[in-house]
Short mmCIF file of C-alpha atoms in Angstrom, two decimals:
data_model
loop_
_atom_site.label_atom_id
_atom_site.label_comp_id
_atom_site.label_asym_id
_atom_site.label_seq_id
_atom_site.Cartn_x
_atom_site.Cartn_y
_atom_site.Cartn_z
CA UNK A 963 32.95 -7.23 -1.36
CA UNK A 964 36.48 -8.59 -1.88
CA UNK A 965 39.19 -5.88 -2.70
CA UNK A 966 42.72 -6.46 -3.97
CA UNK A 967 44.88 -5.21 -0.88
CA UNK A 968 48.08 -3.09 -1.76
CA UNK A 969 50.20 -5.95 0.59
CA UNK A 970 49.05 -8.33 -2.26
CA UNK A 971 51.85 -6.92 -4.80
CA UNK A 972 54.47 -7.58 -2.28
CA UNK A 973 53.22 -11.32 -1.27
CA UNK A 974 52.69 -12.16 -5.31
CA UNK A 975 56.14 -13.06 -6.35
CA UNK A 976 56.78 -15.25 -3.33
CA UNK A 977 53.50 -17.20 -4.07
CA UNK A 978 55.36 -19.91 -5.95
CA UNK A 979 58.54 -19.89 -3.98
CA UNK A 980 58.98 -22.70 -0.98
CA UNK A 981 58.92 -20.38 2.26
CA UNK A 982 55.90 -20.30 4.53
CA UNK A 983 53.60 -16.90 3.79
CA UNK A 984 52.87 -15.65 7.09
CA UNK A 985 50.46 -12.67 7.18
CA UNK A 986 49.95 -10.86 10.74
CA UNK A 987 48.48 -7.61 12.01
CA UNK A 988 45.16 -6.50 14.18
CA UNK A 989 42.40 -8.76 14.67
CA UNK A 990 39.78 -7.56 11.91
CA UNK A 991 41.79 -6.11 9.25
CA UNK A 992 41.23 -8.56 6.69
CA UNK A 993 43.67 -11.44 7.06
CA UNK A 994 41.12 -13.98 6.77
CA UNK A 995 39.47 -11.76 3.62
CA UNK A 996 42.68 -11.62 2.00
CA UNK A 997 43.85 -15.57 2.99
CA UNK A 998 40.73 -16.62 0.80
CA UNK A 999 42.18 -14.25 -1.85
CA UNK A 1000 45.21 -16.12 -2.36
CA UNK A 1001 43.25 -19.27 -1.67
CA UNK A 1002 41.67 -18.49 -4.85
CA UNK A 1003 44.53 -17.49 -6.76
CA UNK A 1004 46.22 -21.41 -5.83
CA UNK A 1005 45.05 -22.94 -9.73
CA UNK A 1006 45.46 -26.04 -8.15
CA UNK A 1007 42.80 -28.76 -6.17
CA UNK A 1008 45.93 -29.97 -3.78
CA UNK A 1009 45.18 -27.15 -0.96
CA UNK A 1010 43.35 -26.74 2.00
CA UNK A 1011 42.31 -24.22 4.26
CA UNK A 1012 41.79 -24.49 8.27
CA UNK A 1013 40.13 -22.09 10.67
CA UNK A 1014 42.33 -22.23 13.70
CA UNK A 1015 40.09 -19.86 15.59
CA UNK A 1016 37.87 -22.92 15.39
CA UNK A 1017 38.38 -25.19 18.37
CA UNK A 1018 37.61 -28.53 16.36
CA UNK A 1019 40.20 -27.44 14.03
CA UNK A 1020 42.34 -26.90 16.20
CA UNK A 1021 42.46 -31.17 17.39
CA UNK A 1022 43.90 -31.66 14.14
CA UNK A 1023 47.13 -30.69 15.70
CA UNK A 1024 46.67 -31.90 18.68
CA UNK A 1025 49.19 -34.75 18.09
CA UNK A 1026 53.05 -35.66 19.72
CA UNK A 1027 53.54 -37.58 16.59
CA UNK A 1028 53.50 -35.07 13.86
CA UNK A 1029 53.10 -37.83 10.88
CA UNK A 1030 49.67 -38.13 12.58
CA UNK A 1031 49.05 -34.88 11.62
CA UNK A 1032 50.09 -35.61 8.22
CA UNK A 1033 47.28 -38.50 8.12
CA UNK A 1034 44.67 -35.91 9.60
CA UNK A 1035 45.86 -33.84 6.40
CA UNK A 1036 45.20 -36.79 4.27
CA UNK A 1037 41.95 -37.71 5.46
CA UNK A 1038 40.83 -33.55 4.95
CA UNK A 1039 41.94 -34.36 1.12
CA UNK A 1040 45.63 -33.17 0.40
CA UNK A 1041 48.31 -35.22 -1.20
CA UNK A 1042 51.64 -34.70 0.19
CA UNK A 1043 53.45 -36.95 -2.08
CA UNK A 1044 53.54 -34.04 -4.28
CA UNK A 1045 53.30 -30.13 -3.80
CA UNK A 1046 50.55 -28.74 -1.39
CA UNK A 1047 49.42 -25.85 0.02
CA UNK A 1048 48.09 -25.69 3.37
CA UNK A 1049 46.39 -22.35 4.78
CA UNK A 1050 46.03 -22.10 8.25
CA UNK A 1051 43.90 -18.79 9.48
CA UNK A 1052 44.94 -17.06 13.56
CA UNK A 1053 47.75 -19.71 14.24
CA UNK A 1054 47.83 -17.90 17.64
CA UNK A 1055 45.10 -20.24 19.12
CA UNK A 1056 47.88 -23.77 18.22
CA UNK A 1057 50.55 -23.50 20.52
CA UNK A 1058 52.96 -26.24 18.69
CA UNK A 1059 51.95 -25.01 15.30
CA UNK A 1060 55.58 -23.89 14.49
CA UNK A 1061 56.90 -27.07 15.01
CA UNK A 1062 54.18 -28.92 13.11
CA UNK A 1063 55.16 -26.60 10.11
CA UNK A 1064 58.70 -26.90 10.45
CA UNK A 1065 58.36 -30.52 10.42
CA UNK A 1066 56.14 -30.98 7.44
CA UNK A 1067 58.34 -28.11 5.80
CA UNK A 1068 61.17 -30.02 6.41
CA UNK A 1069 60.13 -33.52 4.80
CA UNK A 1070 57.20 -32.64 2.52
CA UNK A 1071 56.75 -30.27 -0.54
CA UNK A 1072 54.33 -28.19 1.71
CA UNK A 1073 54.24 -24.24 1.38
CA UNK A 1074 52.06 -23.09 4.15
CA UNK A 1075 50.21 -19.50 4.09
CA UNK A 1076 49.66 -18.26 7.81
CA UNK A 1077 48.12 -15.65 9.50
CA UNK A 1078 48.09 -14.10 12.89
CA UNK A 1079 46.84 -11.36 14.56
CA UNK A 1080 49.98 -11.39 16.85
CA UNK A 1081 53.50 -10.54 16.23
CA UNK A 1082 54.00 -10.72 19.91
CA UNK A 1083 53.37 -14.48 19.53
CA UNK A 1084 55.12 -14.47 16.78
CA UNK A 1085 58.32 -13.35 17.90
CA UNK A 1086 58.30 -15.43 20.91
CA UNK A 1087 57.21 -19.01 19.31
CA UNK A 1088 57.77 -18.70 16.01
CA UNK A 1089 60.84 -16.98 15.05
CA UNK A 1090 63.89 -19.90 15.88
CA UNK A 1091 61.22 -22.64 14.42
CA UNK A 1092 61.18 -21.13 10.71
CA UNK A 1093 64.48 -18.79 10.53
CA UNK A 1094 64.97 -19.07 6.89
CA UNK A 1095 62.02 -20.78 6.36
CA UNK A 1096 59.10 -18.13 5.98
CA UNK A 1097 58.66 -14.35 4.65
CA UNK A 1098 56.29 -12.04 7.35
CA UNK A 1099 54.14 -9.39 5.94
CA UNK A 1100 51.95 -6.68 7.96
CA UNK A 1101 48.37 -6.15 6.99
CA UNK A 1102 47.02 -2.78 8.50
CA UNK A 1103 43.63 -1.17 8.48
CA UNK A 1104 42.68 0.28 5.04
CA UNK A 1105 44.44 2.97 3.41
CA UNK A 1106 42.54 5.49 1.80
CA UNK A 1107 43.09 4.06 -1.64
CA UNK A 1108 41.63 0.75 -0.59
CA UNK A 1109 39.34 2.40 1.57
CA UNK A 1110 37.50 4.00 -1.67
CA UNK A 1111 38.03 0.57 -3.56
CA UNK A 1112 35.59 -1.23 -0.85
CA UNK A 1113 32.97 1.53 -0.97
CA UNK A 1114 33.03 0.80 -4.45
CA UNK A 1115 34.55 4.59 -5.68
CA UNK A 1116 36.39 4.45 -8.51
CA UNK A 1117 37.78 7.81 -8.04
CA UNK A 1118 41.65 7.91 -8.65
CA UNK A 1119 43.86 8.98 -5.93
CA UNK A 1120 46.16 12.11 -6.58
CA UNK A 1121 50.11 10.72 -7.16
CA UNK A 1122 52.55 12.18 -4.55
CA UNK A 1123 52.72 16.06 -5.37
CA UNK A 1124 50.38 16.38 -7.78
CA UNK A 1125 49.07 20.09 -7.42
CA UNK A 1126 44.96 19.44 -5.77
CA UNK A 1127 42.44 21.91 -6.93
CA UNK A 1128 39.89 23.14 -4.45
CA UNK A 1129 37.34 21.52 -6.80
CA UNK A 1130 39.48 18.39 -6.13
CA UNK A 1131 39.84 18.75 -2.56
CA UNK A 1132 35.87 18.71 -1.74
CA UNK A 1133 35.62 15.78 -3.94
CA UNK A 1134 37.74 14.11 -1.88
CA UNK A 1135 37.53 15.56 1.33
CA UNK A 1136 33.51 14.07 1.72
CA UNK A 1137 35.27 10.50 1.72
CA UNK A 1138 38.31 11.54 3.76
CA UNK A 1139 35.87 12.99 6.45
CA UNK A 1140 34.38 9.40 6.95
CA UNK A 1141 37.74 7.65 6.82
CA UNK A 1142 39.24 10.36 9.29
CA UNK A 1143 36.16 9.53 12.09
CA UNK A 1144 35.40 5.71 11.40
CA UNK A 1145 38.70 4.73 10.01
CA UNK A 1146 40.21 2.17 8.13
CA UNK A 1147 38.54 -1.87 9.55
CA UNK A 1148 36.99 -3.27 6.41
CA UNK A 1149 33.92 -4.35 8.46
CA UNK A 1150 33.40 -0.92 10.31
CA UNK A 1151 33.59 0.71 6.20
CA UNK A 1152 31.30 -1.47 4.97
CA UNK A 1153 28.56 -0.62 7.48
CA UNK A 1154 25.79 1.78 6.00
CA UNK A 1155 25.07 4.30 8.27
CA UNK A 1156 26.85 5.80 11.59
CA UNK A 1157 24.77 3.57 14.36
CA UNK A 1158 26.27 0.50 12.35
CA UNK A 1159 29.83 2.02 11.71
CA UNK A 1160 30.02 2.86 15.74
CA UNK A 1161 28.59 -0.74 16.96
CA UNK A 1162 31.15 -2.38 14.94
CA UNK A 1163 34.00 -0.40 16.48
CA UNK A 1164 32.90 -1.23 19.80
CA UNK A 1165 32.49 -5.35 18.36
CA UNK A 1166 36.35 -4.72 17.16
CA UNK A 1167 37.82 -3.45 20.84
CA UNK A 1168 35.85 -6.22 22.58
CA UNK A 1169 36.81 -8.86 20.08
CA UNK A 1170 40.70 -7.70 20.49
CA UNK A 1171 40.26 -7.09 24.47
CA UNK A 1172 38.57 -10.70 24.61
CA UNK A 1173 41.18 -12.50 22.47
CA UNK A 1174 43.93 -10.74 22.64
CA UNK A 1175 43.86 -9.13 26.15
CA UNK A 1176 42.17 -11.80 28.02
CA UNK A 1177 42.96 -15.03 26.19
CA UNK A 1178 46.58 -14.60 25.15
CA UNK A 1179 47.79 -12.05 27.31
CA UNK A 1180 47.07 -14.29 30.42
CA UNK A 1181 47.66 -10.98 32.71
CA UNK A 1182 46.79 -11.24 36.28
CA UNK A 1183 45.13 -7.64 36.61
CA UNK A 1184 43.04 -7.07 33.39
CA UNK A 1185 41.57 -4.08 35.18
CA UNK A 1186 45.40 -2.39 35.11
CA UNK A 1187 45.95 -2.95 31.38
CA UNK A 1188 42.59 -1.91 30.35
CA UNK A 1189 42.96 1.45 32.27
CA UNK A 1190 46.18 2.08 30.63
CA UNK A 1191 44.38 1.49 27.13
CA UNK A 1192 42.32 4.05 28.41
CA UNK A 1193 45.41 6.31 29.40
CA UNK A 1194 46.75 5.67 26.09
CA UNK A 1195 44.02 6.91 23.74
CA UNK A 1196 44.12 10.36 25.88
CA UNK A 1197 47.71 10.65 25.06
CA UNK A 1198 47.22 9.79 21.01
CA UNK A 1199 50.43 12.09 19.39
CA UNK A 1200 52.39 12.36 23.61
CA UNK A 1201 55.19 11.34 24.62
CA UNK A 1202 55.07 8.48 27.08
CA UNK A 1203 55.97 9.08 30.63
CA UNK A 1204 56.36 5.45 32.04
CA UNK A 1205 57.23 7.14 35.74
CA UNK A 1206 53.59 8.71 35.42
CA UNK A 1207 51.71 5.81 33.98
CA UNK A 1208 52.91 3.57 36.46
CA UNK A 1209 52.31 6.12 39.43
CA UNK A 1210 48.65 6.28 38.10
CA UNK A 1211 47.80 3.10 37.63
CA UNK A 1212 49.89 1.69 41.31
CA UNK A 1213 51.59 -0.53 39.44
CA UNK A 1214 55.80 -0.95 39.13
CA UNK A 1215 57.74 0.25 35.54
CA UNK A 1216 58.26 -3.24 34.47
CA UNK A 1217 54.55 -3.57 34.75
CA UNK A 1218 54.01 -0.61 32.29
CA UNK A 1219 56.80 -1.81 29.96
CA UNK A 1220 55.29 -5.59 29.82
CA UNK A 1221 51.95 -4.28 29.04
CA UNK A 1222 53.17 -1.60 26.55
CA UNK A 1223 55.34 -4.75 24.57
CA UNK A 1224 51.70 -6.70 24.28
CA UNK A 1225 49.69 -3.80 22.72
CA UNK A 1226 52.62 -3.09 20.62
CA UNK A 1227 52.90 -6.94 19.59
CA UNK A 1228 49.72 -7.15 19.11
CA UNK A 1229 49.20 -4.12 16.95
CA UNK A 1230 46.43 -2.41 18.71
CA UNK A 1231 49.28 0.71 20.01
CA UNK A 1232 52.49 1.73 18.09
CA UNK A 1233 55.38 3.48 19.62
CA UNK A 1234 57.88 5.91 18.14
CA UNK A 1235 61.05 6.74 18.77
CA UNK A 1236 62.81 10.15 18.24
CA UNK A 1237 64.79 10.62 14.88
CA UNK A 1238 68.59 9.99 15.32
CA UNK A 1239 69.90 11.60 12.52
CA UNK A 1240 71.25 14.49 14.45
CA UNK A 1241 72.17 13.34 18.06
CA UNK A 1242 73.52 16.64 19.63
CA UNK A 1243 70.03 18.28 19.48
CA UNK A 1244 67.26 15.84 19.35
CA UNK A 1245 65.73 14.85 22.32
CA UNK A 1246 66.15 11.36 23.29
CA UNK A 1247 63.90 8.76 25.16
CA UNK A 1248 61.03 9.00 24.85
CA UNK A 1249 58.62 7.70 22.62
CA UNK A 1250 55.06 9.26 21.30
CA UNK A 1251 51.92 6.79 21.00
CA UNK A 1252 49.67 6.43 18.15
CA UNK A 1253 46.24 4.22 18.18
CA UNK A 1254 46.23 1.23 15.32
CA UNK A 1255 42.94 2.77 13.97
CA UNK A 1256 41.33 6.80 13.94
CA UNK A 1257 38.07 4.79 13.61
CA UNK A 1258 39.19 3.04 17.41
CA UNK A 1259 40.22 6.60 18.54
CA UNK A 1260 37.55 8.37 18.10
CA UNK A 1261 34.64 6.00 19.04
CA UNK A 1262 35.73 5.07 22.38
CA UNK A 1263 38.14 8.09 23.55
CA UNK A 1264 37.64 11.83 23.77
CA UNK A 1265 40.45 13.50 21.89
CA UNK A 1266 40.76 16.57 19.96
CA UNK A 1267 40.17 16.76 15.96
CA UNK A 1268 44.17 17.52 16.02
CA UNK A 1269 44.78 14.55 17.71
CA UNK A 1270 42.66 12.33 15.75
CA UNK A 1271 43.72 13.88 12.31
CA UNK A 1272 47.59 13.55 13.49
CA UNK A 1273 46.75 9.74 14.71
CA UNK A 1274 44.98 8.98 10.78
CA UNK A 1275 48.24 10.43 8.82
CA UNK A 1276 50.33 7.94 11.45
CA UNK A 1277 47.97 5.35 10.28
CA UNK A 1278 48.53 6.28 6.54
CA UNK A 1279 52.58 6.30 6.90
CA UNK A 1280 52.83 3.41 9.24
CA UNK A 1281 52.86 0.71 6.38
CA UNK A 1282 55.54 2.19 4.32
CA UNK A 1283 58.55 1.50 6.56
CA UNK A 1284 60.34 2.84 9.71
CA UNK A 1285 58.08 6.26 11.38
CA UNK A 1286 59.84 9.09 13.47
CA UNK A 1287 59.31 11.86 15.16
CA UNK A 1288 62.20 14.82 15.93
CA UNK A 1289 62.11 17.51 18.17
CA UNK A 1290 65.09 20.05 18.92
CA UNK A 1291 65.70 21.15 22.63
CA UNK A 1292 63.78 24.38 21.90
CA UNK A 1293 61.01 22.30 20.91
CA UNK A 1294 60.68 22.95 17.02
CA UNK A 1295 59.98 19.33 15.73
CA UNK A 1296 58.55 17.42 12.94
CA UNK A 1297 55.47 14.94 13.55
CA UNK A 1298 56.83 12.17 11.51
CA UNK A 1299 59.91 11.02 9.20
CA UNK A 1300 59.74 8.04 7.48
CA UNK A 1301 62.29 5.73 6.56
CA UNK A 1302 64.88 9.00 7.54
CA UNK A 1303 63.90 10.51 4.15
CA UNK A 1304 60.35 12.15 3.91
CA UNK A 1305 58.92 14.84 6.52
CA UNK A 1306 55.40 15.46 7.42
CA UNK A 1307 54.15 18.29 9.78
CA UNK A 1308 50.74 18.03 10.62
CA UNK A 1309 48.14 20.04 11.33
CA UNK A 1310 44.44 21.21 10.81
CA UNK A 1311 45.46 24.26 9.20
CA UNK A 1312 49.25 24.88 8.63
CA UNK A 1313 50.78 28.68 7.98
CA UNK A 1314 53.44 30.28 5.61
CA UNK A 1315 55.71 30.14 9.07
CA UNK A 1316 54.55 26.66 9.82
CA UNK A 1317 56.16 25.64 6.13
CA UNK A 1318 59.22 27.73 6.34
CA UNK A 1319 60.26 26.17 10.15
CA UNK A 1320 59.49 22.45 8.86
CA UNK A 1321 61.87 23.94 5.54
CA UNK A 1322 64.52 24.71 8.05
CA UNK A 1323 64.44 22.14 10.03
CA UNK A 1324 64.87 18.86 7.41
CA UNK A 1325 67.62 21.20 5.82
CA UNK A 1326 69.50 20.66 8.88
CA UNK A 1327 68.81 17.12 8.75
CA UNK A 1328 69.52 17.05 5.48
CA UNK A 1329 66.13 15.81 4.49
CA UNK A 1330 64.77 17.21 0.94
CA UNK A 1331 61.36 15.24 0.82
CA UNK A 1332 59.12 17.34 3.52
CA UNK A 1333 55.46 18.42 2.94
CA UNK A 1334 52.60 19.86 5.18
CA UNK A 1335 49.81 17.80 6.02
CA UNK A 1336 46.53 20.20 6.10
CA UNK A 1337 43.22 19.03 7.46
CA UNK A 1338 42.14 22.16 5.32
CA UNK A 1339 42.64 23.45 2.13
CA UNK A 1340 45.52 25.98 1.30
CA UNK A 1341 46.82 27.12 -1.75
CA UNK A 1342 50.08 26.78 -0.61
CA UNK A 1343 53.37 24.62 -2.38
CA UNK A 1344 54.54 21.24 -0.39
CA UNK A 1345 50.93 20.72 1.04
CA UNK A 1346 49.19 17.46 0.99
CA UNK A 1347 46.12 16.42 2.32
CA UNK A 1348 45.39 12.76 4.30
CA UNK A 1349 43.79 11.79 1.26
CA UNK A 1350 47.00 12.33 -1.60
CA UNK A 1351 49.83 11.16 0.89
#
């Protein structure tokens, strides 16, 4: 089944302008899925799309004269005396790709749509080939919304404070539960029963850890970085100590920080940094670490039901802009702030004094959007559930 995905309204009104699409984010989340989708929406026979994760496809680019390519494009069926379209799916595996589309950008009416499941590649050979030249857009697991939409629910969503009934809440919270544990891949939701869903999570890690890890990362100790995955997942919602990592795994800081940078690029980890909004209390440094996927978390790492629940609402805030986290010196805090305007505490089942210290708290920072996130339901005001965020 082929879903609309909510990243689709923001890549629509750039379908029709010149710059290069390019669509990047973890390795089964549905850039290929939602590639097609535009695909599809190009009314026009003067396109073509190429599986780069395809070694045979790859030779097409294989040239040092990049009008040959243009002939290998002509022989596939596109016209480039007029306007074409060219989709090319996990440019990660071409290494001269950027050039190849800078140069047919440059001298032909081509708009290319691109994926890749690496922004760590991207930033490194792609960025000074196509400044000006090409719009980037994120595509993350599932959100809840979309989640239902692929089981084929056609329940509506609450909006953003709408009061939830506890009639509401269990009619929800069935779905939520299976979101929360398996999370958000479209292939792990579409799987039937829980044997299916947890084989497919384990297909996801070893796909990333095979090409991703292995393949691109080109690290000399695979057993080091796959131990500090490991680390990682125990320390879901922690602050990172890079002095302890290292010590554990016997390796040096730079190590740590070089290995961090490629899980982070490559979207399997996320890091966040402390809230600067008030600089004479928060606590600087260090950064907490969240998982790309509950579904990930909780299949191959022992964590607790906090943990997990905390890592899903991260998963559910990450796509709408810059995440947070702020702790005072006393160690009052708030889980996450996004975009320095909205606050979410978290927890499994918030009190009256839980709401009235996250209250106090953005009022000193001057933040009037906060809420409780409850795992549970409360009749209490400014509490939302992971399914109504």
């Amino acid at each position: 089944m082929i879903i609309r995905r909510d990243v689709y309204n923001d890549i629509e009104p750039y379908l029709s302008s010149p710059e290069a699409i390019v669509i990047t984010g973890m390795r089964r989340t549905g850039k290929t899925t939602l590639l097609r989708f535009i695909y599809d929406r190009i009314d026009l026979d003067n396109k073509i799309f190429i599986d780069l994760e395809n070694t045979l496809n790859q030779k097409y680019f294989d040239e040092e004269d990049y009008e040959k390519v243009k002939l290998n494009f002509e022989i596939l069926g596109l016209d480039l005396s007029r306007q074409a379209y060219v989709f090319l799916d996990e440019i990660q595996f071409v290494g001269n790709l950027p050039q190849v589309v800078k140069y047919l950008y440059d001298h032909y009416q081509v708009k290319f749509f691109l994926t890749g499941s690496s922004s760590f590649y991207l930033r490194n050979l792609f960025s000074e080939s196509l400044v000006g030249r090409k719009y980037v857009f994120e595509l993350f697991p599932l959100n809840f919304r979309e989640f239902l939409l692929l089981k084929g629910e056609k329940l509506v969503v609450p909006k953003k404070g709408q009061q939830v009934s506890k009639t509401i809440f269990h009619t929800f919270d069935r779905f939520y539960d299976e979101y929360l544990k398996f999370g958000g891949f479209p292939g792990v939701v579409e799987k039937s029963n829980v044997a299916e869903k947890k084989r497919a999570l384990n297909d996801v890690f070893s796909s990333y850890f095979q090409l991703e890890v292995l393949q691109l990362g080109d690290f000399r100790k695979t057993d080091v970085i796959r131990d500090l995955i490991l680390l990682l997942m125990q320390r879901i919602g922690s602050k990172i100590d890079i002095q302890k990592l290292a010590s554990e795994l016997s390796v040096s800081r730079p190590t740590i920080y070089e290995y961090l940078s490629f899980l982070e690029g490559t979207y399997f980890i996320h890091l966040i940094k402390p809230f600067s909004g008030s600089r004479d209390v928060e606590i600087r440094g260090a950064e907490k670490v969240y998982l790309c996927d509950s579904g990930l978390a909780n299949n191959i790492a022992q964590i607790s039901q906090g943990s997990l629940f905390e890592n899903n609402i991260f998963q559910i805030l990450r796509p709408r802009g810059a995440v947070n986290y702020y702790q005072k010196k006393g160690g009052a805090e708030i889980d996450f702030i996004v975009n320095k305007k909205e606050a979410y505490e978290v927890k499994l089942s918030p009190s009256s004094k839980d709401l009235s210290t996250l209250g106090r708290i953005s009022q000193e920072l001057k933040l009037n959007d906060f809420r409780l996130v409850s795992r549970n339901y409360l009749e209490m005001e400014n509490v939302c559930y992971g399914f109504d965020l």
